[in-house]
Amino acid sequence: MKITFGFRQLSALALSVLLSLTLFSLPAHAFVTQAYQTLLRDNACNNCDLSGADLAQKDLYGTALNGANLSNANLSGTLLNDAQLKGANLTGANLSGTIMMGVNLSEANLTGANLSKADLYNALLSKAKLPTANLTEADLTEAIISDTDLSGAVVKSAKLKRAILSRSNLSNTDFSDSYMRNTRLLDAKLTGANFSNADLSNSLMPDGTTYNNNVSQFGATR
C-alpha cells in the first residue's frame, strides 16, 4: 500500500513537471495562434502578440488592437476603418492596399512598414514612427500626422490634401509627385526632403508663411 501510494505521488509529480516543461517549450506561434483566434472572435486583442500573423483581406472594421505586437504581420488589403491601433508595433508589417479610414495609429511604430496604396483618409498618426516606411500612392487626405517621424520615408505620388504635418520630422522624405494642397507643415523639419513635382499650393510652411514655390530655404529640394 505504501509503495503504491508513493508511486502515485511520484507519477503526479512527474506529470506536473512534464506539463510545466511543455507549457514553457511551446513555440511562439502557438501563442500567436491563440491571439489570432481571440481577435477574430472578439474583434479586439489589445496588447496581444500577433507578430508575423497573416491577416490579409480580413474584415477588422473598428477592431481594438491598442499596444498589440503586429511586427512583420501581413495586413495587405485588410479592412481597418475606425480601428484602434494606438501604440501598436507594426515594424516591417505589410499594409499595402489596406483600407484604414479614420484609423487611430497615434504613437504606433511603423518603421519600415509597407503602406503603399493604403487608404488612410482622416487617419490619426500623431507621434507615430514611420522612418523608411513606404507610403507610395497612399491616400493621406486630411490625415493628422503631427509630431511624427517620417524621416527617410517614401511618400511618392501620395494624396496629402489638408493633411497636418506640423512639427514632424520629414528629413530626407520623398514627396515627389504628391498632391499636397493646403497641407500644414508648421515647424516641420524639411532638411533633405524631396518635393519634386509636388503640388504644395496654399500650404502652410514651417515658418508660418504660405508656400511661394520655394522650399530651398527650409533645406528641401524641388
Coordinates of C-alpha atoms in Angstrom, one line a residue:
M1 CA 0.0 0.0 0.0
K2 CA 2.8 2.4 1.0
I3 CA 4.7 1.5 -2.2
T4 CA 1.6 2.1 -4.3
F5 CA 0.9 5.4 -2.7
G6 CA 4.5 6.6 -3.1
F7 CA 4.4 5.6 -6.8
R8 CA 1.2 7.6 -7.3
Q9 CA 2.8 10.6 -5.7
L10 CA 5.9 10.3 -7.9
S11 CA 3.7 9.9 -11.0
A12 CA 1.7 13.0 -10.1
L13 CA 5.0 15.0 -9.6
A14 CA 6.4 13.7 -12.9
L15 CA 3.2 14.7 -14.7
S16 CA 3.3 18.2 -13.2
V17 CA 6.9 18.6 -14.2
L18 CA 6.1 17.4 -17.7
L19 CA 3.2 19.8 -18.1
S20 CA 5.3 22.7 -16.9
L21 CA 8.1 21.9 -19.4
T22 CA 5.6 21.5 -22.2
L23 CA 4.0 24.9 -21.4
F24 CA 7.3 26.7 -21.4
S25 CA 8.6 24.9 -24.5
L26 CA 5.6 25.7 -26.7
P27 CA 6.6 27.5 -29.9
A28 CA 5.9 31.2 -30.1
H29 CA 3.4 30.7 -32.9
A30 CA 1.1 28.8 -30.5
F31 CA 0.5 31.9 -28.6
V32 CA 0.2 34.0 -31.8
T33 CA -2.5 31.5 -33.0
Q34 CA -4.4 31.9 -29.7
A35 CA -4.3 35.7 -30.0
Y36 CA -5.4 35.4 -33.7
Q37 CA -8.5 33.4 -32.6
T38 CA -9.3 35.9 -29.9
L39 CA -9.1 38.7 -32.4
L40 CA -11.4 37.1 -34.8
R41 CA -13.9 36.1 -32.1
D42 CA -14.0 39.4 -30.1
N43 CA -12.8 41.9 -32.7
A44 CA -10.4 43.0 -30.1
C45 CA -7.0 41.9 -28.8
N46 CA -5.2 44.8 -27.1
N47 CA -1.6 44.2 -26.2
C48 CA -1.7 40.8 -28.0
D49 CA 1.3 39.2 -29.7
L50 CA 0.3 38.9 -33.4
S51 CA 3.8 39.2 -34.8
G52 CA 4.0 37.6 -38.2
A53 CA 0.3 36.8 -38.3
D54 CA -1.5 36.5 -41.7
L55 CA -4.5 38.9 -41.5
A56 CA -4.6 39.7 -45.2
Q57 CA -8.1 40.6 -46.6
K58 CA -9.7 40.2 -43.2
D59 CA -12.7 42.4 -42.1
L60 CA -11.4 44.1 -38.9
Y61 CA -13.6 47.1 -39.0
G62 CA -13.4 49.0 -35.7
T63 CA -11.2 46.4 -34.1
A64 CA -9.2 47.2 -31.0
L65 CA -5.5 46.4 -31.2
N66 CA -4.0 49.1 -29.0
G67 CA -0.5 48.2 -28.0
A68 CA -0.5 44.9 -30.0
N69 CA 2.6 43.4 -31.5
L70 CA 1.9 43.2 -35.2
S71 CA 5.6 43.3 -36.4
N72 CA 6.1 41.7 -39.8
A73 CA 2.3 40.8 -39.9
N74 CA 0.5 40.6 -43.3
L75 CA -2.4 43.1 -43.3
S76 CA -2.5 43.6 -47.0
G77 CA -6.0 44.6 -48.3
T78 CA -7.4 44.3 -44.8
L79 CA -10.4 46.5 -43.7
L80 CA -9.3 48.5 -40.7
N81 CA -11.7 51.5 -40.9
D82 CA -12.0 53.2 -37.4
A83 CA -9.7 50.6 -35.9
Q84 CA -7.8 51.4 -32.7
L85 CA -4.0 50.7 -33.0
K86 CA -2.6 53.3 -30.6
G87 CA 0.9 52.4 -29.6
A88 CA 0.9 49.2 -31.7
N89 CA 4.1 47.7 -33.1
L90 CA 3.8 47.4 -36.9
T91 CA 7.5 47.4 -37.8
G92 CA 8.1 45.7 -41.1
A93 CA 4.3 45.0 -41.5
N94 CA 2.7 44.7 -44.9
L95 CA -0.2 47.2 -45.0
S96 CA -0.3 47.6 -48.8
G97 CA -3.7 48.4 -50.1
T98 CA -5.1 48.3 -46.6
I99 CA -8.3 50.4 -46.0
M100 CA -7.8 52.4 -42.8
M101 CA -10.0 55.4 -43.0
G102 CA -10.3 57.1 -39.6
V103 CA -7.8 54.6 -38.0
N104 CA -6.0 55.6 -34.8
L105 CA -2.3 54.9 -35.3
S106 CA -1.1 57.5 -32.8
E107 CA 2.2 56.6 -31.2
A108 CA 2.4 53.4 -33.3
N109 CA 5.7 52.1 -34.6
L110 CA 5.6 51.6 -38.4
T111 CA 9.3 51.7 -39.1
G112 CA 9.9 50.1 -42.5
A113 CA 6.3 49.2 -42.9
N114 CA 4.8 48.9 -46.4
L115 CA 1.8 51.2 -46.7
S116 CA 1.8 51.6 -50.4
K117 CA -1.7 52.4 -51.9
A118 CA -3.2 52.3 -48.3
D119 CA -6.3 54.4 -47.7
L120 CA -5.5 56.5 -44.6
Y121 CA -8.1 59.2 -45.2
N122 CA -8.7 61.2 -42.0
A123 CA -6.3 58.8 -40.1
L124 CA -4.7 59.8 -36.8
L125 CA -0.9 59.3 -37.0
S126 CA 0.3 61.8 -34.4
K127 CA 3.5 60.9 -32.6
A128 CA 3.9 57.8 -34.8
K129 CA 7.2 56.4 -36.0
L130 CA 7.4 55.9 -39.8
P131 CA 11.1 56.1 -40.7
T132 CA 11.9 54.4 -44.1
A133 CA 8.2 53.4 -44.4
N134 CA 6.8 53.0 -48.0
L135 CA 3.7 55.2 -48.5
T136 CA 3.8 55.4 -52.3
E137 CA 0.4 56.3 -53.7
A138 CA -1.2 56.2 -50.2
D139 CA -4.2 58.4 -49.5
L140 CA -3.5 60.6 -46.5
T141 CA -6.1 63.2 -47.2
E142 CA -6.9 65.2 -44.1
A143 CA -4.8 62.8 -42.0
I144 CA -3.3 64.1 -38.8
I145 CA 0.4 63.4 -38.9
S146 CA 1.7 65.9 -36.4
D147 CA 4.8 65.3 -34.2
T148 CA 5.5 62.2 -36.3
D149 CA 8.8 60.8 -37.5
L150 CA 8.7 60.3 -41.3
S151 CA 12.4 60.6 -41.9
G152 CA 13.6 58.7 -44.9
A153 CA 10.1 57.6 -45.8
V154 CA 8.9 57.2 -49.4
V155 CA 5.7 59.2 -49.9
K156 CA 5.7 59.4 -53.7
S157 CA 2.5 60.1 -55.7
A158 CA 0.5 60.3 -52.5
K159 CA -2.5 62.3 -51.6
L160 CA -1.9 64.7 -48.7
K161 CA -4.5 67.4 -49.3
R162 CA -5.3 69.3 -46.0
A163 CA -3.1 66.8 -44.1
I164 CA -1.5 68.2 -40.9
L165 CA 2.3 67.5 -40.6
S166 CA 3.1 70.2 -38.0
R167 CA 6.3 69.6 -36.0
S168 CA 7.0 66.4 -37.8
N169 CA 10.5 65.2 -38.9
L170 CA 10.4 65.0 -42.7
S171 CA 14.1 64.9 -43.2
N172 CA 15.1 63.1 -46.4
T173 CA 11.4 62.1 -47.1
D174 CA 10.5 61.7 -50.7
F175 CA 7.2 63.6 -51.5
S176 CA 7.8 63.7 -55.2
D177 CA 4.7 63.9 -57.4
S178 CA 2.4 64.1 -54.4
Y179 CA -0.7 66.2 -54.1
M180 CA -0.2 68.4 -51.1
R181 CA -2.5 71.3 -51.4
N182 CA -3.5 73.1 -48.2
T183 CA -1.1 70.9 -46.2
R184 CA 0.1 72.2 -42.8
L185 CA 3.9 72.0 -42.4
L186 CA 4.2 74.4 -39.5
D187 CA 7.5 73.9 -37.6
A188 CA 8.2 70.7 -39.6
K189 CA 11.8 69.7 -40.3
L190 CA 12.3 69.5 -44.1
T191 CA 16.0 69.0 -44.4
G192 CA 16.8 66.9 -47.4
A193 CA 13.1 66.4 -48.3
N194 CA 12.3 66.0 -52.0
F195 CA 9.2 67.9 -53.3
S196 CA 9.9 67.4 -57.0
N197 CA 6.7 67.9 -59.0
A198 CA 4.7 68.0 -55.7
D199 CA 1.7 70.3 -55.6
L200 CA 2.0 72.5 -52.4
S201 CA -0.4 75.2 -53.4
N202 CA -1.7 77.2 -50.4
S203 CA 0.3 75.0 -48.0
L204 CA 1.5 76.4 -44.7
M205 CA 5.3 76.2 -44.5
P206 CA 7.5 75.6 -41.4
D207 CA 7.9 79.4 -40.8
G208 CA 4.1 80.1 -40.9
T209 CA 4.2 81.6 -44.4
T210 CA 2.1 80.3 -47.4
Y211 CA 4.0 78.3 -50.0
N212 CA 5.7 80.6 -52.6
N213 CA 7.3 78.0 -54.8
N214 CA 10.5 77.9 -52.8
V215 CA 11.4 75.1 -50.4
S216 CA 15.2 75.5 -50.5
Q217 CA 15.1 78.0 -47.6
F218 CA 14.0 75.0 -45.4
G219 CA 16.7 72.7 -46.7
A220 CA 14.5 70.9 -49.1
T221 CA 14.6 70.4 -52.8
R222 CA 12.1 70.7 -55.6

